[in-house]
Coordinates of C-alpha atoms in Angstrom, one line a residue:
M1 CA 74.7 56.5 -63.5
P2 CA 77.8 55.3 -65.5
T3 CA 80.0 57.9 -67.1
I4 CA 81.5 56.9 -70.5
G5 CA 84.7 58.5 -71.9
V6 CA 84.8 58.7 -75.7
D7 CA 87.3 60.1 -78.1
K8 CA 86.0 63.5 -79.1
A9 CA 87.3 63.5 -82.7
A10 CA 86.1 60.0 -83.3
L11 CA 82.6 60.7 -82.0
F12 CA 82.2 63.9 -84.1
T13 CA 83.5 62.0 -87.1
A14 CA 80.8 59.3 -86.5
L15 CA 78.2 62.0 -86.1
G16 CA 79.3 63.6 -89.4
Q17 CA 79.5 67.0 -87.8
E18 CA 81.7 69.2 -85.6
Y19 CA 80.2 70.7 -82.5
T20 CA 81.3 73.3 -80.0
T21 CA 81.2 72.2 -76.4
D22 CA 78.0 74.2 -75.8
E23 CA 76.3 72.8 -78.9
F24 CA 77.1 69.2 -78.0
D25 CA 76.0 69.8 -74.4
E26 CA 72.7 71.0 -75.8
L27 CA 72.3 67.9 -78.0
C28 CA 73.0 65.6 -75.1
F29 CA 70.4 67.5 -73.0
E30 CA 67.8 67.1 -75.8
F31 CA 68.4 63.4 -76.0
G32 CA 68.4 62.8 -72.2
I33 CA 72.1 62.3 -71.5
E34 CA 74.5 64.7 -69.9
L35 CA 77.9 66.0 -71.0
D36 CA 80.0 65.9 -67.8
E37 CA 83.3 67.2 -69.2
D38 CA 85.2 68.1 -72.3
T39 CA 88.8 67.5 -71.7
S40 CA 89.9 69.6 -74.6
T41 CA 89.5 72.6 -72.4
T42 CA 91.9 71.2 -69.7
E43 CA 95.5 70.2 -69.6
R44 CA 95.9 66.6 -70.8
P45 CA 98.7 64.2 -69.8
I46 CA 101.5 63.2 -72.2
V47 CA 101.4 59.5 -73.1
N48 CA 104.4 57.9 -75.0
G49 CA 105.5 61.4 -76.0
K50 CA 102.1 62.4 -77.3
Q51 CA 99.4 64.4 -75.6
E52 CA 96.3 62.3 -74.8
P53 CA 93.5 62.9 -77.3
A54 CA 90.6 65.1 -76.1
Q55 CA 87.7 63.1 -74.6
L56 CA 84.1 63.7 -73.9
K57 CA 82.9 62.3 -70.7
I58 CA 79.2 61.6 -71.0
E59 CA 76.8 60.5 -68.2
I60 CA 74.5 57.7 -69.5
P61 CA 71.1 56.9 -67.8
A62 CA 71.3 53.7 -65.8
N63 CA 68.7 52.0 -68.0
R64 CA 70.5 52.7 -71.3
Y65 CA 72.9 49.8 -71.5
D66 CA 72.9 50.2 -75.3
M67 CA 74.8 53.4 -74.9
L68 CA 77.8 52.2 -72.9
C69 CA 80.2 52.5 -75.8
I70 CA 80.9 55.1 -78.6
E71 CA 79.1 52.8 -81.1
G72 CA 75.9 53.0 -79.2
I73 CA 76.1 56.7 -78.5
S74 CA 76.9 57.7 -82.1
L75 CA 74.2 55.3 -83.5
M76 CA 71.4 56.7 -81.2
L77 CA 72.3 60.3 -81.7
N78 CA 72.5 59.8 -85.5
I79 CA 69.0 58.2 -85.5
F80 CA 67.8 61.1 -83.2
N81 CA 69.1 63.7 -85.7
G82 CA 67.6 61.8 -88.6
K83 CA 71.0 61.1 -90.3
T84 CA 70.7 57.3 -90.0
P85 CA 67.7 54.9 -90.1
S86 CA 67.2 52.5 -87.2
P87 CA 69.2 49.3 -87.9
H88 CA 67.5 46.1 -88.9
Y89 CA 69.4 43.3 -87.1
R90 CA 69.4 40.1 -89.1
L91 CA 70.5 36.5 -88.3
A92 CA 72.3 34.8 -91.1
A93 CA 73.6 31.2 -91.4
P94 CA 77.3 30.7 -92.2
P95 CA 78.4 30.2 -95.8
N96 CA 78.4 26.4 -95.4
G97 CA 74.9 26.6 -93.9
K98 CA 75.8 24.7 -90.8
I99 CA 75.0 26.6 -87.6
Q100 CA 77.5 26.1 -84.7
T101 CA 76.1 24.4 -81.6
L102 CA 76.7 24.9 -77.9
T103 CA 75.7 21.9 -75.9
I104 CA 75.0 22.5 -72.2
A105 CA 75.8 19.7 -69.7
E106 CA 73.4 19.0 -66.8
E107 CA 76.2 19.4 -64.3
T108 CA 76.3 23.2 -65.0
M109 CA 73.0 23.4 -63.0
K110 CA 75.3 23.3 -59.9
V111 CA 77.1 26.5 -60.7
R112 CA 76.0 28.6 -63.7
P113 CA 73.0 27.0 -65.4
Y114 CA 72.5 29.2 -68.5
A115 CA 74.6 29.9 -71.6
A116 CA 74.2 31.5 -74.9
G117 CA 76.4 32.4 -77.9
A118 CA 76.8 34.3 -81.1
I119 CA 79.3 34.7 -83.9
L120 CA 80.4 37.9 -85.7
R121 CA 81.8 37.0 -89.1
N122 CA 84.2 39.1 -91.2
V123 CA 84.6 41.9 -88.6
S124 CA 86.7 44.9 -89.5
F125 CA 88.5 46.0 -86.3
T126 CA 90.8 49.0 -85.8
Q127 CA 92.7 49.4 -82.6
A128 CA 90.1 51.9 -81.4
R129 CA 87.2 49.5 -82.3
Y130 CA 88.9 46.6 -80.6
E131 CA 89.5 48.7 -77.4
S132 CA 85.8 49.8 -77.4
F133 CA 84.7 46.1 -77.8
I134 CA 86.7 45.1 -74.7
A135 CA 85.6 48.2 -72.8
L136 CA 81.9 47.5 -73.4
Q137 CA 82.3 44.0 -72.0
D138 CA 83.8 45.5 -68.8
K139 CA 81.0 48.1 -68.6
L140 CA 78.4 45.3 -68.9
H141 CA 80.2 43.2 -66.3
Q142 CA 80.3 46.0 -63.8
N143 CA 76.7 47.3 -64.3
L144 CA 74.1 44.9 -65.7
A145 CA 76.1 41.7 -64.8
R146 CA 76.7 42.8 -61.2
Q147 CA 80.4 42.2 -61.1
R148 CA 80.0 39.0 -63.2
T149 CA 77.8 37.3 -60.6
L150 CA 74.8 37.3 -62.9
V151 CA 76.5 37.2 -66.4
A152 CA 80.0 36.6 -67.7
I153 CA 81.1 37.2 -71.3
G154 CA 83.9 35.4 -73.2
T155 CA 85.1 36.4 -76.7
H156 CA 87.3 34.1 -78.9
D157 CA 89.0 34.1 -82.2
L158 CA 86.9 31.6 -84.1
D159 CA 89.7 30.7 -86.5
T160 CA 91.8 29.2 -83.6
I161 CA 89.0 26.9 -82.3
E162 CA 86.6 24.4 -83.8
G163 CA 82.9 23.7 -83.2
P164 CA 80.7 22.2 -82.0
F165 CA 81.2 23.7 -78.6
T166 CA 80.2 22.3 -75.2
Y167 CA 79.5 24.0 -71.9
E168 CA 80.4 21.7 -69.0
A169 CA 81.1 21.8 -65.2
L170 CA 84.2 19.8 -64.2
P171 CA 86.2 19.3 -61.0
P172 CA 88.8 22.1 -60.8
E173 CA 91.7 19.7 -60.9
E174 CA 90.5 18.3 -64.3
I175 CA 90.5 21.8 -65.9
E176 CA 93.9 22.7 -67.4
F177 CA 94.8 25.5 -69.9
V178 CA 97.0 28.6 -70.4
P179 CA 95.0 31.6 -69.1
L180 CA 94.8 34.8 -71.0
N181 CA 98.1 36.7 -71.4
Q182 CA 100.1 34.0 -69.7
T183 CA 102.5 31.4 -71.0
K184 CA 102.3 28.6 -68.4
K185 CA 99.6 26.0 -68.4
M186 CA 97.8 25.7 -65.1
T187 CA 95.0 23.8 -63.5
A188 CA 91.9 25.6 -62.2
V189 CA 93.2 25.1 -58.6
E190 CA 96.5 26.7 -59.5
M191 CA 94.8 29.6 -61.2
M192 CA 92.7 30.3 -58.1
K193 CA 95.9 30.7 -56.1
F194 CA 97.7 32.5 -58.8
Y195 CA 95.0 35.2 -59.2
E196 CA 94.4 35.7 -55.5
T197 CA 96.7 38.8 -55.5
D198 CA 95.6 40.1 -58.9
K199 CA 93.9 43.4 -58.4
H200 CA 91.5 42.9 -61.3
L201 CA 90.5 39.2 -61.2
S202 CA 90.7 38.5 -57.5
R203 CA 87.3 40.2 -57.0
Y204 CA 85.6 37.5 -59.0
L205 CA 87.2 34.3 -57.6
H206 CA 84.6 34.0 -54.8
I207 CA 81.8 33.4 -57.3
I208 CA 82.9 29.8 -58.0
K209 CA 85.7 29.2 -55.6
D210 CA 83.7 27.1 -53.2
S211 CA 81.9 25.2 -55.9
P212 CA 82.8 21.4 -56.3
V213 CA 82.7 22.0 -60.1
Y214 CA 83.9 24.9 -62.2
P215 CA 82.1 26.0 -65.5
V216 CA 84.2 25.6 -68.7
I217 CA 83.6 26.2 -72.4
L218 CA 85.3 23.5 -74.7
D219 CA 85.6 23.2 -78.4
A220 CA 85.3 20.0 -80.5
N221 CA 88.9 19.1 -79.7
R222 CA 88.4 19.6 -75.9
T223 CA 90.4 22.8 -76.1
V224 CA 89.4 25.1 -73.2
C225 CA 88.1 28.4 -74.5
S226 CA 87.2 29.9 -71.2
M227 CA 86.5 29.3 -67.5
P228 CA 83.6 31.7 -66.8
P229 CA 83.3 34.0 -64.9
I230 CA 87.1 34.2 -64.2
I231 CA 89.2 34.2 -67.4
N232 CA 89.5 33.2 -71.0
S233 CA 92.1 30.9 -72.6
N234 CA 95.1 32.4 -74.2
H235 CA 94.7 29.9 -77.0
S236 CA 91.6 31.7 -78.5
K237 CA 92.7 35.3 -77.6
I238 CA 91.3 38.0 -79.9
S239 CA 93.2 40.9 -81.3
P240 CA 92.6 43.9 -83.6
K241 CA 93.4 41.5 -86.5
T242 CA 90.7 39.0 -85.6
R243 CA 88.2 38.5 -88.3
N244 CA 85.7 36.0 -86.9
I245 CA 84.6 36.2 -83.2
F246 CA 82.8 33.5 -81.2
I247 CA 81.1 35.0 -78.2
D248 CA 80.1 32.9 -75.2
V249 CA 77.8 34.2 -72.4
T250 CA 77.1 32.3 -69.2
A251 CA 74.8 33.3 -66.5
T252 CA 72.8 32.6 -63.4
D253 CA 69.9 34.8 -64.6
R254 CA 68.2 33.9 -67.9
T255 CA 66.8 37.4 -68.5
K256 CA 70.1 39.2 -68.0
L257 CA 71.8 36.6 -70.2
E258 CA 69.6 37.5 -73.2
I259 CA 70.0 41.3 -72.6
V260 CA 73.8 41.2 -72.4
T261 CA 74.0 39.0 -75.5
N262 CA 71.7 41.2 -77.6
I263 CA 73.5 44.4 -76.6
L264 CA 77.0 43.1 -77.3
V265 CA 76.2 41.7 -80.7
A266 CA 74.0 44.6 -81.8
M267 CA 76.6 47.2 -81.0
F268 CA 79.5 45.6 -82.9
S269 CA 77.6 43.9 -85.7
Q270 CA 77.9 47.2 -87.5
Y271 CA 81.5 46.3 -88.2
T272 CA 80.7 43.0 -89.9
E273 CA 81.1 42.7 -93.7
E274 CA 77.3 43.0 -94.0
P275 CA 76.4 45.5 -91.3
F276 CA 74.1 44.4 -88.5
T277 CA 74.3 40.7 -89.5
I278 CA 74.9 38.1 -86.8
E279 CA 75.5 34.4 -87.1
P280 CA 73.3 32.5 -84.6
V281 CA 74.3 29.6 -82.4
Q282 CA 72.1 26.6 -81.6
V283 CA 72.0 26.0 -77.9
I284 CA 71.2 22.4 -76.9
S285 CA 70.1 22.1 -73.3
K286 CA 67.7 19.1 -73.0
H287 CA 67.9 18.6 -69.3
N288 CA 66.0 21.9 -68.5
N289 CA 64.2 22.4 -71.8
E290 CA 66.3 25.5 -72.7
S291 CA 67.3 24.4 -76.2
R292 CA 66.9 27.3 -78.6
Q293 CA 68.6 29.4 -81.2
V294 CA 70.4 32.5 -79.9
P295 CA 70.5 35.4 -80.0
D296 CA 66.8 36.3 -80.4
L297 CA 66.9 39.7 -82.0
T298 CA 63.1 39.8 -82.8
P299 CA 61.7 43.2 -81.9
R300 CA 59.0 43.1 -79.2
E301 CA 55.6 44.3 -80.2
T302 CA 53.2 46.4 -78.1
D303 CA 50.4 48.8 -78.5
V304 CA 50.4 52.4 -77.0
D305 CA 47.3 54.4 -76.2
I306 CA 47.3 57.7 -78.1
S307 CA 45.2 59.5 -75.5
Y308 CA 47.5 58.3 -72.7
V309 CA 50.7 59.7 -74.2
N310 CA 48.9 63.0 -75.2
D311 CA 47.5 63.4 -71.7
C312 CA 50.8 62.8 -70.0
C313 CA 52.7 65.2 -72.3
G314 CA 49.9 67.8 -72.5
L315 CA 49.8 67.4 -76.3
S316 CA 47.2 66.6 -79.0
L317 CA 49.3 64.8 -81.6
S318 CA 47.9 62.6 -84.3
A319 CA 48.8 58.9 -84.7
E320 CA 51.0 59.8 -87.7
E321 CA 52.9 62.6 -85.7
I322 CA 53.5 60.2 -82.8
C323 CA 54.9 57.5 -85.1
K324 CA 57.2 60.0 -86.8
L325 CA 58.6 61.2 -83.4
L326 CA 59.1 57.6 -82.2
V327 CA 61.2 56.9 -85.2
R328 CA 63.7 59.4 -83.8
M329 CA 64.1 57.2 -80.7
S330 CA 64.8 54.0 -82.8
Y331 CA 61.3 52.6 -82.6
S332 CA 59.2 51.4 -85.5
A333 CA 55.7 52.6 -85.1
T334 CA 52.5 52.5 -87.2
P335 CA 48.9 53.4 -86.5
S336 CA 47.0 50.3 -85.3
K337 CA 44.5 48.7 -87.6
S338 CA 42.3 47.5 -84.8
S339 CA 41.7 50.9 -83.0
K340 CA 42.1 54.6 -83.9
N341 CA 43.3 55.3 -80.4
L342 CA 46.2 52.8 -80.6
I343 CA 49.7 52.8 -82.1
H344 CA 51.5 49.6 -82.9
V345 CA 55.1 49.9 -81.7
S346 CA 58.1 47.6 -82.4
I347 CA 60.7 47.8 -79.6
P348 CA 64.3 47.2 -80.7
P349 CA 66.1 44.2 -79.1
T350 CA 68.6 46.6 -77.5
R351 CA 65.9 48.4 -75.4
A352 CA 65.3 45.9 -72.7
D353 CA 64.5 48.9 -70.4
V354 CA 61.2 49.5 -72.2
L355 CA 58.6 47.7 -70.0
H356 CA 55.4 49.8 -70.2
Q357 CA 53.8 52.4 -72.4
C358 CA 55.0 55.0 -69.9
D359 CA 58.6 54.3 -71.1
I360 CA 57.5 54.9 -74.7
M361 CA 55.7 58.1 -73.6
E362 CA 59.0 59.3 -72.0
D363 CA 60.9 58.7 -75.3
L364 CA 58.1 60.5 -77.2
A365 CA 58.6 63.6 -74.9
I366 CA 62.3 63.5 -75.5
A367 CA 61.8 63.3 -79.3
Y368 CA 59.3 66.2 -79.1
G369 CA 61.6 68.2 -76.9
F370 CA 61.1 68.7 -73.2
N371 CA 61.6 72.5 -73.7
N372 CA 58.8 72.4 -76.3
L373 CA 56.2 70.8 -74.1
P374 CA 53.4 73.3 -73.3
K375 CA 53.7 75.0 -69.9
S376 CA 50.4 75.6 -68.1
F377 CA 48.9 75.7 -64.7
P378 CA 47.3 72.3 -63.7
S379 CA 43.7 72.3 -64.7
K380 CA 42.8 70.2 -61.8
S381 CA 43.7 70.7 -58.1
G382 CA 46.6 68.7 -56.8
T383 CA 45.8 65.5 -55.0
V384 CA 46.5 65.1 -51.3
A385 CA 48.3 62.0 -50.4
Q386 CA 46.9 59.6 -47.8
P387 CA 49.1 57.5 -45.7
L388 CA 48.9 53.7 -45.7
M389 CA 46.9 52.4 -42.7
I390 CA 50.0 50.6 -41.4
N391 CA 52.0 53.8 -41.4
K392 CA 49.3 55.8 -39.9
L393 CA 49.0 53.2 -37.1
S394 CA 52.8 53.3 -36.6
D395 CA 52.7 57.1 -36.3
I396 CA 50.0 56.9 -33.6
V397 CA 52.1 54.3 -31.6
R398 CA 55.2 56.4 -32.0
L399 CA 53.5 59.5 -30.7
E400 CA 52.1 57.8 -27.6
A401 CA 55.5 56.2 -26.8
A402 CA 57.2 59.6 -27.2
M403 CA 54.7 61.4 -25.1
A404 CA 55.3 58.7 -22.4
G405 CA 58.9 59.9 -22.2
W406 CA 60.6 57.3 -24.4
S407 CA 63.1 58.1 -27.2
E408 CA 62.8 56.6 -30.7
V409 CA 65.8 55.0 -32.3
M410 CA 66.2 53.7 -35.9
P411 CA 68.9 50.9 -36.1
L412 CA 69.7 49.0 -39.3
I413 CA 67.4 46.2 -40.5
L414 CA 70.3 43.8 -41.1
C415 CA 72.2 42.1 -38.2
S416 CA 74.5 39.2 -37.6
H417 CA 73.1 35.7 -37.2
D418 CA 74.3 35.4 -33.6
E419 CA 72.7 38.7 -32.7
N420 CA 69.4 37.6 -34.1
F421 CA 69.4 34.1 -32.5
A422 CA 72.2 32.9 -30.2
W423 CA 72.7 36.1 -28.3
L424 CA 69.0 36.1 -27.5
N425 CA 69.1 32.4 -26.5
R426 CA 67.0 31.5 -29.5
K427 CA 67.5 28.7 -32.0
D428 CA 67.4 29.0 -35.8
D429 CA 65.1 26.4 -37.3
G430 CA 66.3 27.4 -40.8
N431 CA 62.8 28.5 -41.8
T432 CA 62.5 31.8 -40.0
A433 CA 65.1 34.3 -41.1
V434 CA 65.9 35.7 -44.5
K435 CA 69.6 35.2 -45.0
L436 CA 72.0 37.1 -47.3
A437 CA 73.6 34.8 -49.8
N438 CA 76.9 36.6 -49.9
P439 CA 77.3 38.9 -46.8
K440 CA 80.2 41.3 -47.0
T441 CA 80.7 41.3 -43.2
A442 CA 79.7 39.1 -40.3
E443 CA 77.7 42.0 -38.9
Y444 CA 75.2 41.9 -41.7
Q445 CA 74.1 38.3 -42.3
V446 CA 70.4 38.1 -41.9
V447 CA 67.3 40.3 -42.0
R448 CA 66.2 40.7 -38.4
T449 CA 63.2 38.8 -37.2
S450 CA 63.1 40.9 -34.0
L451 CA 63.6 44.5 -33.1
L452 CA 65.5 43.6 -29.9
P453 CA 69.0 43.2 -31.4
G454 CA 68.9 46.8 -32.7
L455 CA 67.6 48.2 -29.4
L456 CA 70.2 46.3 -27.3
K457 CA 73.1 47.3 -29.6
T458 CA 71.9 50.9 -29.4
I459 CA 72.0 50.7 -25.6
K460 CA 75.4 49.1 -25.7
E461 CA 76.9 52.0 -27.8
N462 CA 75.3 54.6 -25.5
K463 CA 75.7 53.1 -22.1
H464 CA 78.0 55.9 -21.0
H465 CA 74.8 58.1 -20.9
S466 CA 73.0 58.5 -17.6
V467 CA 70.5 55.8 -16.7
P468 CA 67.7 55.0 -17.1
I469 CA 67.8 54.7 -20.8
K470 CA 64.3 54.4 -22.3
I471 CA 64.2 53.7 -26.1
F472 CA 61.7 52.3 -28.6
E473 CA 61.3 51.5 -32.3
V474 CA 58.4 51.0 -34.6
S475 CA 59.6 49.2 -37.8
D476 CA 59.5 46.1 -39.9
V477 CA 60.9 42.7 -39.3
A478 CA 61.0 40.0 -42.0
F479 CA 60.2 36.3 -42.0
K480 CA 60.5 33.5 -44.6
D481 CA 57.1 32.6 -46.1
M482 CA 57.4 30.0 -48.9
S483 CA 53.7 30.4 -49.7
L484 CA 54.3 33.8 -51.2
E485 CA 55.8 34.5 -54.6
R486 CA 58.6 36.6 -53.0
K487 CA 59.2 33.9 -50.4
S488 CA 59.2 36.4 -47.5
R489 CA 56.9 38.8 -45.7
N490 CA 57.3 41.9 -43.6
E491 CA 55.6 42.4 -40.2
R492 CA 55.3 45.8 -38.4
H493 CA 56.5 45.6 -34.8
F494 CA 56.7 47.9 -31.8
A495 CA 59.5 47.3 -29.3
A496 CA 60.8 49.1 -26.3
A497 CA 63.7 48.6 -23.9
W498 CA 64.5 50.0 -20.4
Y499 CA 68.1 50.0 -19.1
G500 CA 68.7 51.1 -15.5
K501 CA 69.8 50.2 -12.0
T502 CA 66.4 48.5 -11.4
S503 CA 64.7 46.0 -13.6
G504 CA 62.1 48.5 -14.9
F505 CA 59.6 45.7 -15.5
E506 CA 56.7 47.7 -14.1
V507 CA 57.7 50.7 -16.4
V508 CA 57.6 48.5 -19.5
H509 CA 54.4 46.9 -18.3
G510 CA 52.9 50.4 -17.9
L511 CA 54.0 51.4 -21.5
M512 CA 52.4 48.3 -22.9
D513 CA 49.1 49.1 -21.0
R514 CA 49.2 52.7 -22.3
I515 CA 49.7 51.5 -25.9
M516 CA 46.9 49.0 -25.6
L517 CA 44.6 51.6 -24.1
M518 CA 45.3 54.0 -26.9
L519 CA 44.5 51.1 -29.4
K520 CA 41.1 50.8 -27.7
S521 CA 41.8 47.3 -26.3
A522 CA 40.4 46.6 -22.8
F523 CA 42.5 44.7 -20.2
I524 CA 40.8 41.6 -18.9
T525 CA 41.3 41.0 -15.2
S526 CA 39.7 39.0 -12.4
E527 CA 40.8 41.4 -9.7
E528 CA 37.9 43.1 -7.9
G529 CA 37.3 46.7 -8.9
L530 CA 39.4 46.6 -12.1
V531 CA 37.3 46.6 -15.2
G532 CA 38.5 47.5 -18.7
H533 CA 36.4 49.3 -21.2
A534 CA 36.9 48.7 -24.9
S535 CA 35.4 50.8 -27.7
G536 CA 35.0 47.7 -29.9
D537 CA 35.2 44.0 -29.6
S538 CA 38.9 44.0 -28.5
T539 CA 40.3 42.8 -25.3
Y540 CA 43.8 41.7 -24.1
W541 CA 45.4 39.9 -21.2
I542 CA 48.8 38.6 -20.2
E543 CA 50.0 35.1 -19.3
E544 CA 53.3 33.9 -17.9
V545 CA 55.5 32.4 -20.6
D546 CA 58.7 30.3 -20.5
D547 CA 60.9 32.2 -23.0
P548 CA 64.7 31.6 -22.8
T549 CA 65.3 35.2 -23.8
F550 CA 64.0 36.3 -20.5
F551 CA 64.7 35.7 -16.8
E552 CA 62.7 32.6 -15.7
G553 CA 59.4 33.6 -14.1
H554 CA 59.7 37.2 -15.2
S555 CA 58.1 37.3 -18.7
A556 CA 54.6 37.3 -20.1
A557 CA 52.9 36.8 -23.4
I558 CA 50.4 39.4 -24.6
H559 CA 47.1 37.8 -25.8
V560 CA 44.5 39.8 -27.8
K561 CA 41.0 38.8 -28.8
F562 CA 39.3 40.3 -31.8
D563 CA 35.8 39.3 -32.8
G564 CA 36.1 36.2 -30.7
K565 CA 39.5 35.2 -32.2
E566 CA 42.6 35.0 -30.0
H567 CA 46.0 36.2 -31.1
V568 CA 49.4 36.1 -29.3
I569 CA 50.9 39.4 -30.4
G570 CA 54.1 39.8 -28.3
V571 CA 56.0 39.2 -25.2
F572 CA 57.7 41.4 -22.5
G573 CA 59.9 40.7 -19.5
I574 CA 63.3 41.0 -17.9
L575 CA 66.1 39.8 -20.1
H576 CA 68.2 36.8 -19.1
P577 CA 71.7 37.6 -17.7
T578 CA 73.3 35.6 -20.5
V579 CA 71.6 38.0 -23.0
L580 CA 73.0 41.0 -21.1
E581 CA 76.4 39.4 -21.1
H582 CA 76.4 38.9 -24.9
Y583 CA 75.6 42.6 -25.4
D584 CA 78.0 43.8 -22.7
L585 CA 75.4 45.4 -20.5
R586 CA 75.9 45.9 -16.7
Y587 CA 72.4 46.8 -15.6
P588 CA 69.1 44.9 -15.9
V589 CA 67.1 45.4 -19.1
S590 CA 63.4 44.9 -19.5
T591 CA 62.0 44.8 -23.1
L592 CA 58.6 44.7 -24.8
E593 CA 58.0 43.6 -28.4
M594 CA 54.6 43.2 -30.1
N595 CA 53.1 42.9 -33.6
I596 CA 50.9 45.9 -34.2
E597 CA 49.6 44.8 -37.7
V598 CA 46.8 42.8 -36.0
F599 CA 45.1 46.1 -35.0
L600 CA 44.5 47.1 -38.6

């Protein structure tokens, strides 16, 4: 959870009350945040001949993006204490009645397809407010915006630029401007080289560096305002003296775009001439039907079940009492006209974390006071959890393999592309493995489609142990599946590997037979005197298979028949010498891998 440092004196002034450290700690606890440290009780550094002001370091829940600045913290605590009503955010056209426009070019689809904007008019900034405004942008960039990969914010002095504005994607050599806090004009190509060694901006260069076009915000005179997500132009730089601010927000995620825009303008609209008033911007994006007026600060409407919140909290509050408590948490609530058991709730635009009535129930419990909730022994006996069938089956297979003398291992689910394909003499058709879009290391590039890489890497790192090494794993692999909404699916596999001075083929074969026997599947054979007995309609047999992962003529596919339907569930055999060479293994290895989900 993020920790926010705020000026102690400024916060207590905004709250209209002085608190001792213990009193403020108690207030934070009641609201659901936590006071980490009060620096007034410790030695503080001397800065420019003055001792650094005392700070309160407050830990904010990960879902409360609206409290990442002193403005949000003071506003929410004042509403909670009943000192301030919940703000009513209002969109207002400029004095001339002409709303600024932001036209999005179709070429931006190649790099950052979404954009929004807003204007704060007649802002009254002090140095502290200005620094808080910049700090909130940084906090949003690091948290919700995921290091600017999802969302990037640009702020500009509106008096230095002229609308209408355009959001375009241009070749980097065609983009030229003076970057923020610099004096020399550079092209985008030159900027990428210039900021490679910058400890702050270098971490963002990879986001667009390999793109054929870079995103850029331009004003009516083709003056560059910013090149998101890297840097703003020095031409439109804001300062504590800035009165009118144009905010541009670009993104790869539409939902995060709206959340970031709403939080930023909501927190600092309190400093406009008419508090909580925002000037909208008309976004024109005809190519993807995203034309709209932004920001949309309309509260979301929902209904909450009275019996649900009372049952969860152990209370018996009336609709009016619940509405009164929800006002303390910045909601607007009234008893529903359609049902006596419902409350109609308006969720403020800054609370994007409220997704279900359970979130409103939690806020009700905070407003009522967790310490005030009734304490009683449960009136009903506790429920006993039941494992998922796939996990119960996995545990049965684990137990049988362990009792057969094999050791379980649990390697990572990510591996390199070569380990998953080339090192196993397998080809990637592009439609099998789920690949990471931006892997941090070559070791973690894909989600494994086989358990074998993990087993072989485990043997490689432990080959100094005495042989034979007998290990197994029961876990998930993942495959692309474009027919599903999430575009991928998991599959539970069982795999085992033998490493020793002999091939161990017959040992792996025996383990497979034992597992199949335990799963009540009978072996089909034509050999005289050998008859398998199945408890149900399940039989299995093996057939030689030509698999490049294994030594030629020394591998077999496992066939299973359920209710007359045949399935190929796996393969076992002696690994090919080239596979052993890739994993730096000196002795033969026999492996077994099978899909156990078919037995459910």
